[in-house]
Coordinates of C-alpha atoms in Angstrom, one line a residue:
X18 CA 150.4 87.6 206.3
X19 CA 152.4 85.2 208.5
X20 CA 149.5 83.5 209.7
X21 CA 149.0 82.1 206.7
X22 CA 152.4 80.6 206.9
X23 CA 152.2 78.2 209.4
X24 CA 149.4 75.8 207.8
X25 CA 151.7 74.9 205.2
X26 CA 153.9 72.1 204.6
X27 CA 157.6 73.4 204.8
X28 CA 158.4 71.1 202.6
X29 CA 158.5 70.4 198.5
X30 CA 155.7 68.7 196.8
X31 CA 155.0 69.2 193.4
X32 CA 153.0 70.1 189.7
X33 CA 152.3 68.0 187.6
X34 CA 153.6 69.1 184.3
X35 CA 153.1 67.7 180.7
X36 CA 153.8 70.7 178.4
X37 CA 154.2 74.2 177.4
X38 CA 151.3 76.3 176.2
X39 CA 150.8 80.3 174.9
X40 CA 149.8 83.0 177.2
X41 CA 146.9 85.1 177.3
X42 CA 146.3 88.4 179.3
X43 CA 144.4 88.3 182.4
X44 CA 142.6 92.5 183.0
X45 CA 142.3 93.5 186.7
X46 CA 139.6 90.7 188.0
X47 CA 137.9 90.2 185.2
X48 CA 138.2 86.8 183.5
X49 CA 137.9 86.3 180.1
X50 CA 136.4 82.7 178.7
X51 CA 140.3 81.5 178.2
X52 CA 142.7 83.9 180.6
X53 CA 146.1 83.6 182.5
X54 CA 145.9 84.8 186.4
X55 CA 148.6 85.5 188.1
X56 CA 149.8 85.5 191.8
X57 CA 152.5 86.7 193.2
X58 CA 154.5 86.8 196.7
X59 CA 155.2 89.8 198.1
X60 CA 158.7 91.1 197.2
X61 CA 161.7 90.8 199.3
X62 CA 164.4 93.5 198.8
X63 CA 167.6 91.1 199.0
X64 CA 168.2 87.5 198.9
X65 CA 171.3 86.8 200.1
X66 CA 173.6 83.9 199.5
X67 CA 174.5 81.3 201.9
X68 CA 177.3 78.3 202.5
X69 CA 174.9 75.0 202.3
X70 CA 177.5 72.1 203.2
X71 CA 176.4 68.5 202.5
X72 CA 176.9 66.1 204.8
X73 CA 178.1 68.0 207.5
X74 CA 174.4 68.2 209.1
X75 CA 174.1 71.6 207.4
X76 CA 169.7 71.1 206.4
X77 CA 168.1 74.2 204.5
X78 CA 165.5 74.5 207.1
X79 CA 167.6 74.4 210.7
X80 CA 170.5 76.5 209.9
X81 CA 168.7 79.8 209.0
X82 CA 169.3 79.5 205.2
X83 CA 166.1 79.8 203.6
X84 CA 163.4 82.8 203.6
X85 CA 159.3 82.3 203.8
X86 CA 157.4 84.2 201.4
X87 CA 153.7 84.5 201.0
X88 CA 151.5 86.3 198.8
X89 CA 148.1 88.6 199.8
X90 CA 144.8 86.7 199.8
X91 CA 143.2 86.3 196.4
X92 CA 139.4 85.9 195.7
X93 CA 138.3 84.4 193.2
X94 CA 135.9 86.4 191.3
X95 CA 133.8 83.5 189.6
X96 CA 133.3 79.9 189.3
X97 CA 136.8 79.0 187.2
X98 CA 139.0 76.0 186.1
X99 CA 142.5 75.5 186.7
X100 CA 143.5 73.4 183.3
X101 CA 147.0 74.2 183.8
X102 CA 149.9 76.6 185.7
X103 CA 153.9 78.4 184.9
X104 CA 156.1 79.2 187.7
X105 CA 157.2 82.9 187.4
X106 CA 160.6 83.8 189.2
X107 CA 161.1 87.6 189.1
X108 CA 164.8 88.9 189.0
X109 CA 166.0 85.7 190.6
X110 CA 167.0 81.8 188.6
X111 CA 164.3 79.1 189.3
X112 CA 166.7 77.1 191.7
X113 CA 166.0 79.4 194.2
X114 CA 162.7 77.7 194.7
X115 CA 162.7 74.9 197.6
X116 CA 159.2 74.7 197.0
X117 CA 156.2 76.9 196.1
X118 CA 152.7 76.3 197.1
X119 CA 149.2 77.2 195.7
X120 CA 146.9 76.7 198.6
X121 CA 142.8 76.9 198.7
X122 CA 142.4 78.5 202.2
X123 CA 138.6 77.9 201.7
X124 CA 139.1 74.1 201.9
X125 CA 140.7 71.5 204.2
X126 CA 143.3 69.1 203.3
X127 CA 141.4 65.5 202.9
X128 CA 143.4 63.3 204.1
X129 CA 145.3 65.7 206.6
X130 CA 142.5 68.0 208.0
X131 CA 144.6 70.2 209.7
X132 CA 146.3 71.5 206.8
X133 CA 144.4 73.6 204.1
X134 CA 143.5 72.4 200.5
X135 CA 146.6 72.3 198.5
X136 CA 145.9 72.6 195.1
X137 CA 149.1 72.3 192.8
X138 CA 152.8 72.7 194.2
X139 CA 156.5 72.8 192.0
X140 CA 159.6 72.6 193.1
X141 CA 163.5 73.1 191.4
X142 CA 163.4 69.6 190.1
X143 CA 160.4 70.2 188.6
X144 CA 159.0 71.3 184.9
X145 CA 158.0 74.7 184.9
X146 CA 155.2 74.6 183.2
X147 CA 152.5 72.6 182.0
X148 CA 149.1 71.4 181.5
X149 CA 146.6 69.1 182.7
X150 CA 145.9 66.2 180.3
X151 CA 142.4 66.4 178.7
X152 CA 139.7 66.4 180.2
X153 CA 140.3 67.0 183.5
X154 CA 141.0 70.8 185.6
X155 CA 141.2 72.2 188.8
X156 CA 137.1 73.3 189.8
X157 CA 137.4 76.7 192.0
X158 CA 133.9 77.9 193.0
X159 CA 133.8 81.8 193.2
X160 CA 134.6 83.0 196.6
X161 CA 137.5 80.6 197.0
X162 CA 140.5 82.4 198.9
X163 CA 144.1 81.5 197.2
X164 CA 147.5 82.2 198.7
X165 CA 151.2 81.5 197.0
X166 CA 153.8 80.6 199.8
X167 CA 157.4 79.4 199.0
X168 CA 160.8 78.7 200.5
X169 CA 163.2 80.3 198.8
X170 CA 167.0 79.5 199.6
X171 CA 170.3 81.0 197.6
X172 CA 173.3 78.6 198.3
X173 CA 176.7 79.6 196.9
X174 CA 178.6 77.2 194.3
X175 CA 177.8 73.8 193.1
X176 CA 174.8 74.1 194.5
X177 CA 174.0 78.0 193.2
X178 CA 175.7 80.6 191.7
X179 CA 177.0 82.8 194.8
X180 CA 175.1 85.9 193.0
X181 CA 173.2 88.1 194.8
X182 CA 169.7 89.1 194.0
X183 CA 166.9 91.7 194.7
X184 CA 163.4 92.6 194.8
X185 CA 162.9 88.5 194.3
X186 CA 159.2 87.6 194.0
X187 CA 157.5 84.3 193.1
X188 CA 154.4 83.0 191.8
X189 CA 152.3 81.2 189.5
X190 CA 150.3 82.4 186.4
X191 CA 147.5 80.2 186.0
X192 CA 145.0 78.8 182.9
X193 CA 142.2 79.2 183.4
X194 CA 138.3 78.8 181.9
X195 CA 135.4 80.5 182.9
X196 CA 132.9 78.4 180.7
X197 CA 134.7 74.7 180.8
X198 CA 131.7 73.1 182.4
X199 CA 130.5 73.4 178.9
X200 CA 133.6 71.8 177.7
X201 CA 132.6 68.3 180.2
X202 CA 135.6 69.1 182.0
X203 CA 136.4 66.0 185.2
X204 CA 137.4 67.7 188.5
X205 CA 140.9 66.6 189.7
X206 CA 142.0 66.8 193.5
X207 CA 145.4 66.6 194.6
X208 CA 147.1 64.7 197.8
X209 CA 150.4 64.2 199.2
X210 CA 152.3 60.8 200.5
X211 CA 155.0 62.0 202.3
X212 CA 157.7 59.8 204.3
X213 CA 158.7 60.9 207.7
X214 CA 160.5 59.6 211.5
X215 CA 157.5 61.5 212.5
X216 CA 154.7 59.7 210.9
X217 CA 152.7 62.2 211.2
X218 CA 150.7 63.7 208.1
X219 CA 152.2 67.4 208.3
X220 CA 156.3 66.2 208.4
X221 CA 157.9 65.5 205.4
X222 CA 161.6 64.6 206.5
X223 CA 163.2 61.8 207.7
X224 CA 167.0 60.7 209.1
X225 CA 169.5 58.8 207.0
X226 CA 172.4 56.8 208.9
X227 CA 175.5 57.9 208.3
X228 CA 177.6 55.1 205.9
X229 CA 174.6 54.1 204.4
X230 CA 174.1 52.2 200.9
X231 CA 170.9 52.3 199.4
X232 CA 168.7 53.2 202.8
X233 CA 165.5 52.5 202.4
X234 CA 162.7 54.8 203.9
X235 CA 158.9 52.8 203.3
X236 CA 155.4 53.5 204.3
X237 CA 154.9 52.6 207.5
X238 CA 151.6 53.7 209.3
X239 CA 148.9 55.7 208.1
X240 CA 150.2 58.8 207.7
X241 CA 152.7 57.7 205.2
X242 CA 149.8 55.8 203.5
X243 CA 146.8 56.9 201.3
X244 CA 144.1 54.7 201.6
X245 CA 141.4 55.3 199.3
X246 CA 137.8 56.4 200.4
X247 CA 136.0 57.1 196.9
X248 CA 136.6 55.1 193.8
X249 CA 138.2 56.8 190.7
X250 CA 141.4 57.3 188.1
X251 CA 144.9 58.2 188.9
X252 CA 145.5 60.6 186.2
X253 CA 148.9 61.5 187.0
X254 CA 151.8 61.5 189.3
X255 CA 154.9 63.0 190.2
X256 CA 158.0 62.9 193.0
X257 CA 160.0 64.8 194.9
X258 CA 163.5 63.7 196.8
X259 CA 166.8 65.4 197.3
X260 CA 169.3 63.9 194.8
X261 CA 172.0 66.5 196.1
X262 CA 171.3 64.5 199.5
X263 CA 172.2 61.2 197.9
X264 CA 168.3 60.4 197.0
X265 CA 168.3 58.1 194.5
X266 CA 164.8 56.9 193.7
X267 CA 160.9 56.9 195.1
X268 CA 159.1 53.9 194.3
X269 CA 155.2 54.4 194.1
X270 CA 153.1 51.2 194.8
X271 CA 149.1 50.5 194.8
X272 CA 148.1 47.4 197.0
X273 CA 151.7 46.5 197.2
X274 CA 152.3 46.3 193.5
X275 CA 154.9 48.4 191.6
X276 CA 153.4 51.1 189.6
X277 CA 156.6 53.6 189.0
X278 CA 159.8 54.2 190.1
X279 CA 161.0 58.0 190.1
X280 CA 164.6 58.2 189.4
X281 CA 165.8 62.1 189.5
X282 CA 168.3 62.9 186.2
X283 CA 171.5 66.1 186.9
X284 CA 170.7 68.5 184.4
X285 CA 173.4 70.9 185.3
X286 CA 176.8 70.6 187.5
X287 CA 176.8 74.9 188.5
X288 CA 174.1 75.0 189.9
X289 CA 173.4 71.8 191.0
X290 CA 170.1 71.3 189.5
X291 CA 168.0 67.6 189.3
X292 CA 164.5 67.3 187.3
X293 CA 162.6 64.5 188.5
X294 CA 160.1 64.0 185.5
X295 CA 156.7 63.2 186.2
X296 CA 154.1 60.2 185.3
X297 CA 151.0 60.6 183.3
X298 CA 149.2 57.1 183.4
X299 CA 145.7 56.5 184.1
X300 CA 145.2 54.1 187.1
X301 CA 141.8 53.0 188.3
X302 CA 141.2 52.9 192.0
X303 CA 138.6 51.8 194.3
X304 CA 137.5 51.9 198.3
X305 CA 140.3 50.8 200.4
X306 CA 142.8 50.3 197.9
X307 CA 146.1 52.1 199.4
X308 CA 149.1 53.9 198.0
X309 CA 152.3 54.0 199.9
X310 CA 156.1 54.6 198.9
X311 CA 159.5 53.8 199.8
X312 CA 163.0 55.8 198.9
X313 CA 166.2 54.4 198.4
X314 CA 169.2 56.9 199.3
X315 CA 172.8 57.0 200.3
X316 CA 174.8 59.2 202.6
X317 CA 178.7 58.1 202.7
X318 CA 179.5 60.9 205.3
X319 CA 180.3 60.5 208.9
X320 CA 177.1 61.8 210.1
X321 CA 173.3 61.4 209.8
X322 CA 171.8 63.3 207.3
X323 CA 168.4 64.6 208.8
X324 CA 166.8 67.1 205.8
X325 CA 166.1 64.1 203.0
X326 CA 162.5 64.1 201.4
X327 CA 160.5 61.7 199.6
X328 CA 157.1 63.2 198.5
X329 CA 154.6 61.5 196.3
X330 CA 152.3 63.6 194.3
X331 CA 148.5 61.9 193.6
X332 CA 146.2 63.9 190.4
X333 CA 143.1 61.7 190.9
X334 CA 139.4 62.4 189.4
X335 CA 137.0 61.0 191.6
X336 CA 133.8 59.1 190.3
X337 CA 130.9 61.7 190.3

């Protein structure tokens, strides 16, 4: 399955997560008018732990301390609606998520073509479960191929535990409705503003100075802008930056005007964890208007720090 791997993003975006529901049972392929489906990533046999040093240049992704994981191909048997999503962790803590992935391999990314249609995405600072505010759902037409990929990464103390663990899968157990076009339902779409040195739609990281005070990384160019081709609502949004890396907030603008400012809160010293909570609103947009971001960090090391994020999450419902 490694092919798969290299279309997506190495990097965490996010769900969008507003609350808890009950589960239902899902029977081989066959969906029942309201069902849970899950998918899973293959299981690997031993994640082992690993010495992550901030601030010494030590960045999950260039030192060999995190493991790609991708699940088999799933088809989806008939036209269905996503209304909502968990995250299942199997014999392993949710903090050993970098970032998880639900990707439509049927589709292309709009605003980055070369990338397939991402769908819904969560990450250790995010809720882990939740559901999309009424009346809006994911639309998947039947035949639609669906793949679960994730980073997963096991630092030892503050940032993890320094346990070992095995046979570690990953995955998402979806809601999902058969017959919501009966129930009016308005499809959502999902994009991605991510900050970058690269500036280029597919990177997501960018270099903080060493000695720095509240470092600002804006939009600059169109890659690290969304510009609006179809009119429609915002319905919600949500952030992603690495507080552990001395990110301190990701402020979301539309036409240059302040909408949110995401501030991530520590919700537990060992591990290190940071939940960055996300924004329901309801935001009308039109042609042309443009959403862009800027993060604020600090680094008081002696080096540059060069594996910070600042990823904006969009939920918007186009006009039909």
């Amino acid at each position: 399955m490694q092919p798969y791997i290299k279309y997506v993003r190495t990097a965490l975006l996010l769900i969008i997560a507003l609350g808890g529901i009950s589960i239902l049972s899902v029977v081989g392929d066959t969906l029942t008018t309201s069902s849970r489906l899950s998918i899973m990533t293959t299981p690997i046999e031993e994640l082992h732990t690993h010495n992550h040093n901030v601030g010494h240049g030590d960045t999950l992704a260039s030192h060999g301390h995190t493991v790609d994981v991708v699940s088999e191909v799933f088809t989806v048997p008939d036209d269905m609606w996503v209304t909502g999503a968990d995250l299942i962790t199997k014999n392993a803590p949710q903090f050993v998520i970098h970032h998880i992935h639900l990707v439509n391999m049927s589709e292309k990314d709009e605003f980055c073509p070369q990338l397939p249609q991402l769908l819904f995405d969560l990450g250790q600072d995010s809720l882990p479960s939740g559901e999309f505010p009424e009346p809006y759902g994911l639309f998947l037409p039947k035949g639609s191929q669906l793949i679960v990929t994730a980073m997963l990464h096991n630092p030892e103390p503050p940032l993890g535990l320094g346990e070992e663990y095995r046979n570690v899968s990953v995955g998402f157990k979806l809601h999902v409705d058969r017959f919501a076009r009966f129930h009016h339902l308005k499809p959502l779409s999902f994009h991605v503003v991510a900050l970058s040195d690269q500036n280029i739609c597919n990177a997501t990281t960018f270099e903080v100075p060493p000695h720095s005070k509240n470092f600002v990384k804006a939009s600059s160019g169109d890659a690290s802008t969304m510009t609006l081709t179809r009119g429609g609502t915002i319905v919600a949004l949500g952030a992603h930056i690495h507080a552990w890396e001395g990110g301190k907030k990701l402020d979301v603008f539309v036409n240059d005007k302040l909408v949110t400012s995401f501030i991530p809160k520590r919700i537990s010293e060992t591990p290190e964890v940071w939940r960055t909570d996300p924004y329901p609103t309801s935001i009308r947009v039109n042609p042309g208007d443009r959403i862009t971001t800027a993060a604020t960090y600090d680094n008081p090391f002696d080096i540059s720090e060069d594996g910070p994020m600042a990823m904006l999450g969009v939920y918007v419902s186009y006009d039909q």
